């Protein structure tokens, strides 16, 4: 599995820390930027770059995006087809998001998460599998259907 990392100026130092830790664990990691801590950069640039890579190969790639709140990265990444991004606040939160909602992009809020928690969240994200229990699968399929057609499924449609 390929892991794409992206961060703006507020997430840059945490991205560098995660990049090193994930590479040490043997993950194939690609850094989509920023390559320096630039206070004038825009989170959208890195969110779009990483999400586009995952969108093109959602079965074999994931992304971890980092900004101050995690929210900007989350909003931008979710604009891409095939992306299910979520802000993570703890390893347990990430496990539920991955297993129930099949997230493929994890957004980490660098202003609110310490390095040790961030690496634990990344590990949870990368080792947790989607639970294909019928309810979870049905809900994710409704998202795919809407992405493909633009038609909102009827309430209660199973």
mmCIF file with all atom_site columns, C-alpha atoms in Angstrom:
data_model
loop_
_atom_site.group_PDB
_atom_site.id
_atom_site.type_symbol
_atom_site.label_atom_id
_atom_site.label_alt_id
_atom_site.label_comp_id
_atom_site.label_asym_id
_atom_site.label_entity_id
_atom_site.label_seq_id
_atom_site.pdbx_PDB_ins_code
_atom_site.Cartn_x
_atom_site.Cartn_y
_atom_site.Cartn_z
_atom_site.occupancy
_atom_site.B_iso_or_equiv
_atom_site.pdbx_formal_charge
_atom_site.auth_seq_id
_atom_site.auth_comp_id
_atom_site.auth_asym_id
_atom_site.auth_atom_id
_atom_site.pdbx_PDB_model_num
ATOM 1   C CA . UNK A 1 1   ? 0.000   0.000  0.000   1.00 0.00 ? 1   UNK A CA 1
ATOM 2   C CA . UNK A 1 2   ? 1.201   3.473  -0.903  1.00 0.00 ? 2   UNK A CA 1
ATOM 3   C CA . UNK A 1 3   ? 0.810   6.248  1.673   1.00 0.00 ? 3   UNK A CA 1
ATOM 4   C CA . UNK A 1 4   ? 0.679   9.886  0.540   1.00 0.00 ? 4   UNK A CA 1
ATOM 5   C CA . UNK A 1 5   ? 1.499   12.557 3.106   1.00 0.00 ? 5   UNK A CA 1
ATOM 6   C CA . UNK A 1 6   ? 0.659   16.226 2.824   1.00 0.00 ? 6   UNK A CA 1
ATOM 7   C CA . UNK A 1 7   ? 0.775   19.169 5.199   1.00 0.00 ? 7   UNK A CA 1
ATOM 8   C CA . UNK A 1 8   ? 0.639   22.922 5.265   1.00 0.00 ? 8   UNK A CA 1
ATOM 9   C CA . UNK A 1 9   ? 2.847   25.115 7.454   1.00 0.00 ? 9   UNK A CA 1
ATOM 10  C CA . UNK A 1 10  ? 0.962   24.276 10.644  1.00 0.00 ? 10  UNK A CA 1
ATOM 11  C CA . UNK A 1 11  ? 1.273   20.538 10.029  1.00 0.00 ? 11  UNK A CA 1
ATOM 12  C CA . UNK A 1 12  ? 4.730   20.497 8.478   1.00 0.00 ? 12  UNK A CA 1
ATOM 13  C CA . UNK A 1 13  ? 6.741   19.394 11.535  1.00 0.00 ? 13  UNK A CA 1
ATOM 14  C CA . UNK A 1 14  ? 4.263   16.645 12.410  1.00 0.00 ? 14  UNK A CA 1
ATOM 15  C CA . UNK A 1 15  ? 4.311   15.435 8.786   1.00 0.00 ? 15  UNK A CA 1
ATOM 16  C CA . UNK A 1 16  ? 8.087   15.164 8.873   1.00 0.00 ? 16  UNK A CA 1
ATOM 17  C CA . UNK A 1 17  ? 7.870   13.189 12.112  1.00 0.00 ? 17  UNK A CA 1
ATOM 18  C CA . UNK A 1 18  ? 5.230   10.828 10.707  1.00 0.00 ? 18  UNK A CA 1
ATOM 19  C CA . UNK A 1 19  ? 7.117   10.404 7.434   1.00 0.00 ? 19  UNK A CA 1
ATOM 20  C CA . UNK A 1 20  ? 10.197  9.222  9.265   1.00 0.00 ? 20  UNK A CA 1
ATOM 21  C CA . UNK A 1 21  ? 8.238   6.911  11.569  1.00 0.00 ? 21  UNK A CA 1
ATOM 22  C CA . UNK A 1 22  ? 6.196   5.332  8.767   1.00 0.00 ? 22  UNK A CA 1
ATOM 23  C CA . UNK A 1 23  ? 9.264   4.773  6.595   1.00 0.00 ? 23  UNK A CA 1
ATOM 24  C CA . UNK A 1 24  ? 11.007  3.147  9.562   1.00 0.00 ? 24  UNK A CA 1
ATOM 25  C CA . UNK A 1 25  ? 8.034   0.774  9.801   1.00 0.00 ? 25  UNK A CA 1
ATOM 26  C CA . UNK A 1 26  ? 8.487   -0.203 6.143   1.00 0.00 ? 26  UNK A CA 1
ATOM 27  C CA . UNK A 1 27  ? 5.637   1.755  4.552   1.00 0.00 ? 27  UNK A CA 1
ATOM 28  C CA . UNK A 1 28  ? 5.988   3.132  1.032   1.00 0.00 ? 28  UNK A CA 1
ATOM 29  C CA . UNK A 1 29  ? 5.564   6.848  1.704   1.00 0.00 ? 29  UNK A CA 1
ATOM 30  C CA . UNK A 1 30  ? 5.327   9.704  -0.802  1.00 0.00 ? 30  UNK A CA 1
ATOM 31  C CA . UNK A 1 31  ? 5.416   13.293 0.370   1.00 0.00 ? 31  UNK A CA 1
ATOM 32  C CA . UNK A 1 32  ? 3.230   15.598 -1.755  1.00 0.00 ? 32  UNK A CA 1
ATOM 33  C CA . UNK A 1 33  ? 4.381   18.659 0.170   1.00 0.00 ? 33  UNK A CA 1
ATOM 34  C CA . UNK A 1 34  ? 4.970   21.049 1.444   1.00 0.00 ? 34  UNK A CA 1
ATOM 35  C CA . UNK A 1 35  ? 8.739   20.517 1.375   1.00 0.00 ? 35  UNK A CA 1
ATOM 36  C CA . UNK A 1 36  ? 9.387   23.445 3.681   1.00 0.00 ? 36  UNK A CA 1
ATOM 37  C CA . UNK A 1 37  ? 7.580   25.282 6.436   1.00 0.00 ? 37  UNK A CA 1
ATOM 38  C CA . UNK A 1 38  ? 6.076   28.185 4.468   1.00 0.00 ? 38  UNK A CA 1
ATOM 39  C CA . UNK A 1 39  ? 3.552   30.331 6.383   1.00 0.00 ? 39  UNK A CA 1
ATOM 40  C CA . UNK A 1 40  ? 2.064   31.513 3.073   1.00 0.00 ? 40  UNK A CA 1
ATOM 41  C CA . UNK A 1 41  ? 1.184   28.052 1.737   1.00 0.00 ? 41  UNK A CA 1
ATOM 42  C CA . UNK A 1 42  ? -2.389  26.795 1.316   1.00 0.00 ? 42  UNK A CA 1
ATOM 43  C CA . UNK A 1 43  ? -3.620  23.489 2.754   1.00 0.00 ? 43  UNK A CA 1
ATOM 44  C CA . UNK A 1 44  ? -5.801  22.994 -0.312  1.00 0.00 ? 44  UNK A CA 1
ATOM 45  C CA . UNK A 1 45  ? -2.772  22.465 -2.557  1.00 0.00 ? 45  UNK A CA 1
ATOM 46  C CA . UNK A 1 46  ? -1.547  19.491 -0.547  1.00 0.00 ? 46  UNK A CA 1
ATOM 47  C CA . UNK A 1 47  ? -5.002  18.067 0.153   1.00 0.00 ? 47  UNK A CA 1
ATOM 48  C CA . UNK A 1 48  ? -5.862  18.065 -3.549  1.00 0.00 ? 48  UNK A CA 1
ATOM 49  C CA . UNK A 1 49  ? -2.478  16.560 -4.514  1.00 0.00 ? 49  UNK A CA 1
ATOM 50  C CA . UNK A 1 50  ? -2.758  13.653 -2.078  1.00 0.00 ? 50  UNK A CA 1
ATOM 51  C CA . UNK A 1 51  ? -6.495  13.063 -2.586  1.00 0.00 ? 51  UNK A CA 1
ATOM 52  C CA . UNK A 1 52  ? -6.043  12.959 -6.370  1.00 0.00 ? 52  UNK A CA 1
ATOM 53  C CA . UNK A 1 53  ? -3.490  10.166 -5.961  1.00 0.00 ? 53  UNK A CA 1
ATOM 54  C CA . UNK A 1 54  ? -5.785  8.160  -3.673  1.00 0.00 ? 54  UNK A CA 1
ATOM 55  C CA . UNK A 1 55  ? -8.808  8.848  -5.883  1.00 0.00 ? 55  UNK A CA 1
ATOM 56  C CA . UNK A 1 56  ? -6.968  7.359  -8.859  1.00 0.00 ? 56  UNK A CA 1
ATOM 57  C CA . UNK A 1 57  ? -6.054  4.176  -6.948  1.00 0.00 ? 57  UNK A CA 1
ATOM 58  C CA . UNK A 1 58  ? -8.350  3.884  -3.918  1.00 0.00 ? 58  UNK A CA 1
ATOM 59  C CA . UNK A 1 59  ? -7.793  0.159  -3.407  1.00 0.00 ? 59  UNK A CA 1
ATOM 60  C CA . UNK A 1 60  ? -4.010  0.403  -3.073  1.00 0.00 ? 60  UNK A CA 1
ATOM 61  C CA . UNK A 1 61  ? -3.355  3.803  -1.535  1.00 0.00 ? 61  UNK A CA 1
ATOM 62  C CA . UNK A 1 62  ? -4.259  6.038  1.378   1.00 0.00 ? 62  UNK A CA 1
ATOM 63  C CA . UNK A 1 63  ? -3.344  9.534  2.495   1.00 0.00 ? 63  UNK A CA 1
ATOM 64  C CA . UNK A 1 64  ? -2.579  11.269 5.745   1.00 0.00 ? 64  UNK A CA 1
ATOM 65  C CA . UNK A 1 65  ? -3.055  15.035 5.678   1.00 0.00 ? 65  UNK A CA 1
ATOM 66  C CA . UNK A 1 66  ? -2.055  17.433 8.425   1.00 0.00 ? 66  UNK A CA 1
ATOM 67  C CA . UNK A 1 67  ? -3.038  21.018 9.127   1.00 0.00 ? 67  UNK A CA 1
ATOM 68  C CA . UNK A 1 68  ? -3.749  22.970 12.293  1.00 0.00 ? 68  UNK A CA 1
ATOM 69  C CA . UNK A 1 69  ? -7.356  21.889 12.798  1.00 0.00 ? 69  UNK A CA 1
ATOM 70  C CA . UNK A 1 70  ? -7.525  19.001 10.305  1.00 0.00 ? 70  UNK A CA 1
ATOM 71  C CA . UNK A 1 71  ? -10.779 20.498 9.052   1.00 0.00 ? 71  UNK A CA 1
ATOM 72  C CA . UNK A 1 72  ? -9.486  22.373 6.010   1.00 0.00 ? 72  UNK A CA 1
ATOM 73  C CA . UNK A 1 73  ? -7.681  19.299 4.717   1.00 0.00 ? 73  UNK A CA 1
ATOM 74  C CA . UNK A 1 74  ? -10.779 17.210 5.391   1.00 0.00 ? 74  UNK A CA 1
ATOM 75  C CA . UNK A 1 75  ? -13.094 19.520 3.447   1.00 0.00 ? 75  UNK A CA 1
ATOM 76  C CA . UNK A 1 76  ? -10.723 19.807 0.480   1.00 0.00 ? 76  UNK A CA 1
ATOM 77  C CA . UNK A 1 77  ? -9.979  16.072 0.256   1.00 0.00 ? 77  UNK A CA 1
ATOM 78  C CA . UNK A 1 78  ? -13.658 15.145 0.364   1.00 0.00 ? 78  UNK A CA 1
ATOM 79  C CA . UNK A 1 79  ? -14.270 17.131 -2.838  1.00 0.00 ? 79  UNK A CA 1
ATOM 80  C CA . UNK A 1 80  ? -12.613 14.319 -4.816  1.00 0.00 ? 80  UNK A CA 1
ATOM 81  C CA . UNK A 1 81  ? -14.448 11.262 -6.113  1.00 0.00 ? 81  UNK A CA 1
ATOM 82  C CA . UNK A 1 82  ? -13.625 8.030  -4.262  1.00 0.00 ? 82  UNK A CA 1
ATOM 83  C CA . UNK A 1 83  ? -12.409 9.909  -1.190  1.00 0.00 ? 83  UNK A CA 1
ATOM 84  C CA . UNK A 1 84  ? -13.759 9.358  2.279   1.00 0.00 ? 84  UNK A CA 1
ATOM 85  C CA . UNK A 1 85  ? -11.726 11.630 4.537   1.00 0.00 ? 85  UNK A CA 1
ATOM 86  C CA . UNK A 1 86  ? -12.169 12.220 8.237   1.00 0.00 ? 86  UNK A CA 1
ATOM 87  C CA . UNK A 1 87  ? -10.500 14.194 10.980  1.00 0.00 ? 87  UNK A CA 1
ATOM 88  C CA . UNK A 1 88  ? -9.088  11.852 13.602  1.00 0.00 ? 88  UNK A CA 1
ATOM 89  C CA . UNK A 1 89  ? -8.781  12.835 17.243  1.00 0.00 ? 89  UNK A CA 1
ATOM 90  C CA . UNK A 1 90  ? -7.566  9.573  18.817  1.00 0.00 ? 90  UNK A CA 1
ATOM 91  C CA . UNK A 1 91  ? -6.487  6.078  17.747  1.00 0.00 ? 91  UNK A CA 1
ATOM 92  C CA . UNK A 1 92  ? -9.875  4.663  18.827  1.00 0.00 ? 92  UNK A CA 1
ATOM 93  C CA . UNK A 1 93  ? -11.706 7.311  16.800  1.00 0.00 ? 93  UNK A CA 1
ATOM 94  C CA . UNK A 1 94  ? -9.626  6.390  13.745  1.00 0.00 ? 94  UNK A CA 1
ATOM 95  C CA . UNK A 1 95  ? -10.355 2.663  14.161  1.00 0.00 ? 95  UNK A CA 1
ATOM 96  C CA . UNK A 1 96  ? -14.106 3.334  14.123  1.00 0.00 ? 96  UNK A CA 1
ATOM 97  C CA . UNK A 1 97  ? -13.849 5.732  11.159  1.00 0.00 ? 97  UNK A CA 1
ATOM 98  C CA . UNK A 1 98  ? -11.819 3.202  9.166   1.00 0.00 ? 98  UNK A CA 1
ATOM 99  C CA . UNK A 1 99  ? -13.802 0.087  10.122  1.00 0.00 ? 99  UNK A CA 1
ATOM 100 C CA . UNK A 1 100 ? -17.295 1.591  9.856   1.00 0.00 ? 100 UNK A CA 1
ATOM 101 C CA . UNK A 1 101 ? -16.906 4.293  7.192   1.00 0.00 ? 101 UNK A CA 1
ATOM 102 C CA . UNK A 1 102 ? -13.988 2.971  5.115   1.00 0.00 ? 102 UNK A CA 1
ATOM 103 C CA . UNK A 1 103 ? -12.061 6.238  5.312   1.00 0.00 ? 103 UNK A CA 1
ATOM 104 C CA . UNK A 1 104 ? -9.081  6.319  2.977   1.00 0.00 ? 104 UNK A CA 1
ATOM 105 C CA . UNK A 1 105 ? -7.779  9.740  3.997   1.00 0.00 ? 105 UNK A CA 1
ATOM 106 C CA . UNK A 1 106 ? -6.929  10.586 7.585   1.00 0.00 ? 106 UNK A CA 1
ATOM 107 C CA . UNK A 1 107 ? -6.731  14.264 8.520   1.00 0.00 ? 107 UNK A CA 1
ATOM 108 C CA . UNK A 1 108 ? -4.761  15.007 11.657  1.00 0.00 ? 108 UNK A CA 1
ATOM 109 C CA . UNK A 1 109 ? -5.109  18.308 13.562  1.00 0.00 ? 109 UNK A CA 1
ATOM 110 C CA . UNK A 1 110 ? -1.542  19.236 14.497  1.00 0.00 ? 110 UNK A CA 1
ATOM 111 C CA . UNK A 1 111 ? -2.710  21.902 16.956  1.00 0.00 ? 111 UNK A CA 1
ATOM 112 C CA . UNK A 1 112 ? -4.583  19.320 19.037  1.00 0.00 ? 112 UNK A CA 1
ATOM 113 C CA . UNK A 1 113 ? -2.681  16.013 18.709  1.00 0.00 ? 113 UNK A CA 1
ATOM 114 C CA . UNK A 1 114 ? 0.748   15.190 20.164  1.00 0.00 ? 114 UNK A CA 1
ATOM 115 C CA . UNK A 1 115 ? 3.329   13.312 18.098  1.00 0.00 ? 115 UNK A CA 1
ATOM 116 C CA . UNK A 1 116 ? 2.926   10.004 19.954  1.00 0.00 ? 116 UNK A CA 1
ATOM 117 C CA . UNK A 1 117 ? -0.855  10.106 19.490  1.00 0.00 ? 117 UNK A CA 1
ATOM 118 C CA . UNK A 1 118 ? -0.460  11.064 15.817  1.00 0.00 ? 118 UNK A CA 1
ATOM 119 C CA . UNK A 1 119 ? 1.764   8.069  15.089  1.00 0.00 ? 119 UNK A CA 1
ATOM 120 C CA . UNK A 1 120 ? -0.654  5.781  16.948  1.00 0.00 ? 120 UNK A CA 1
ATOM 121 C CA . UNK A 1 121 ? -3.519  7.240  14.876  1.00 0.00 ? 121 UNK A CA 1
ATOM 122 C CA . UNK A 1 122 ? -1.567  6.664  11.653  1.00 0.00 ? 122 UNK A CA 1
ATOM 123 C CA . UNK A 1 123 ? -0.837  3.065  12.648  1.00 0.00 ? 123 UNK A CA 1
ATOM 124 C CA . UNK A 1 124 ? -4.509  2.454  13.492  1.00 0.00 ? 124 UNK A CA 1
ATOM 125 C CA . UNK A 1 125 ? -5.520  3.939  10.141  1.00 0.00 ? 125 UNK A CA 1
ATOM 126 C CA . UNK A 1 126 ? -3.113  1.733  8.205   1.00 0.00 ? 126 UNK A CA 1
ATOM 127 C CA . UNK A 1 127 ? -3.800  -1.605 9.916   1.00 0.00 ? 127 UNK A CA 1
ATOM 128 C CA . UNK A 1 128 ? -7.572  -1.382 10.412  1.00 0.00 ? 128 UNK A CA 1
ATOM 129 C CA . UNK A 1 129 ? -9.737  -3.013 7.762   1.00 0.00 ? 129 UNK A CA 1
ATOM 130 C CA . UNK A 1 130 ? -13.210 -1.958 6.652   1.00 0.00 ? 130 UNK A CA 1
ATOM 131 C CA . UNK A 1 131 ? -15.827 -4.060 8.432   1.00 0.00 ? 131 UNK A CA 1
ATOM 132 C CA . UNK A 1 132 ? -17.991 -5.322 5.594   1.00 0.00 ? 132 UNK A CA 1
ATOM 133 C CA . UNK A 1 133 ? -20.981 -5.913 7.877   1.00 0.00 ? 133 UNK A CA 1
ATOM 134 C CA . UNK A 1 134 ? -24.103 -5.264 5.812   1.00 0.00 ? 134 UNK A CA 1
ATOM 135 C CA . UNK A 1 135 ? -25.022 -1.955 7.444   1.00 0.00 ? 135 UNK A CA 1
ATOM 136 C CA . UNK A 1 136 ? -21.574 -0.442 6.949   1.00 0.00 ? 136 UNK A CA 1
ATOM 137 C CA . UNK A 1 137 ? -21.352 -1.660 3.357   1.00 0.00 ? 137 UNK A CA 1
ATOM 138 C CA . UNK A 1 138 ? -24.848 -0.396 2.546   1.00 0.00 ? 138 UNK A CA 1
ATOM 139 C CA . UNK A 1 139 ? -24.071 3.077  3.863   1.00 0.00 ? 139 UNK A CA 1
ATOM 140 C CA . UNK A 1 140 ? -20.779 3.387  1.990   1.00 0.00 ? 140 UNK A CA 1
ATOM 141 C CA . UNK A 1 141 ? -22.499 2.128  -1.181  1.00 0.00 ? 141 UNK A CA 1
ATOM 142 C CA . UNK A 1 142 ? -25.011 4.981  -0.865  1.00 0.00 ? 142 UNK A CA 1
ATOM 143 C CA . UNK A 1 143 ? -22.103 7.407  -0.903  1.00 0.00 ? 143 UNK A CA 1
ATOM 144 C CA . UNK A 1 144 ? -20.651 5.756  -4.026  1.00 0.00 ? 144 UNK A CA 1
ATOM 145 C CA . UNK A 1 145 ? -24.058 5.835  -5.682  1.00 0.00 ? 145 UNK A CA 1
ATOM 146 C CA . UNK A 1 146 ? -24.483 9.529  -4.991  1.00 0.00 ? 146 UNK A CA 1
ATOM 147 C CA . UNK A 1 147 ? -20.974 10.261 -6.299  1.00 0.00 ? 147 UNK A CA 1
ATOM 148 C CA . UNK A 1 148 ? -21.760 8.401  -9.520  1.00 0.00 ? 148 UNK A CA 1
ATOM 149 C CA . UNK A 1 149 ? -25.284 9.699  -10.154 1.00 0.00 ? 149 UNK A CA 1
ATOM 150 C CA . UNK A 1 150 ? -25.824 12.851 -8.110  1.00 0.00 ? 150 UNK A CA 1
ATOM 151 C CA . UNK A 1 151 ? -29.132 11.343 -6.974  1.00 0.00 ? 151 UNK A CA 1
ATOM 152 C CA . UNK A 1 152 ? -29.807 11.181 -3.255  1.00 0.00 ? 152 UNK A CA 1
ATOM 153 C CA . UNK A 1 153 ? -30.929 7.654  -2.291  1.00 0.00 ? 153 UNK A CA 1
ATOM 154 C CA . UNK A 1 154 ? -34.387 7.470  -0.699  1.00 0.00 ? 154 UNK A CA 1
ATOM 155 C CA . UNK A 1 155 ? -34.461 7.477  3.109   1.00 0.00 ? 155 UNK A CA 1
ATOM 156 C CA . UNK A 1 156 ? -34.400 3.950  4.422   1.00 0.00 ? 156 UNK A CA 1
ATOM 157 C CA . UNK A 1 157 ? -33.409 2.506  1.034   1.00 0.00 ? 157 UNK A CA 1
ATOM 158 C CA . UNK A 1 158 ? -31.604 -0.766 1.717   1.00 0.00 ? 158 UNK A CA 1
#
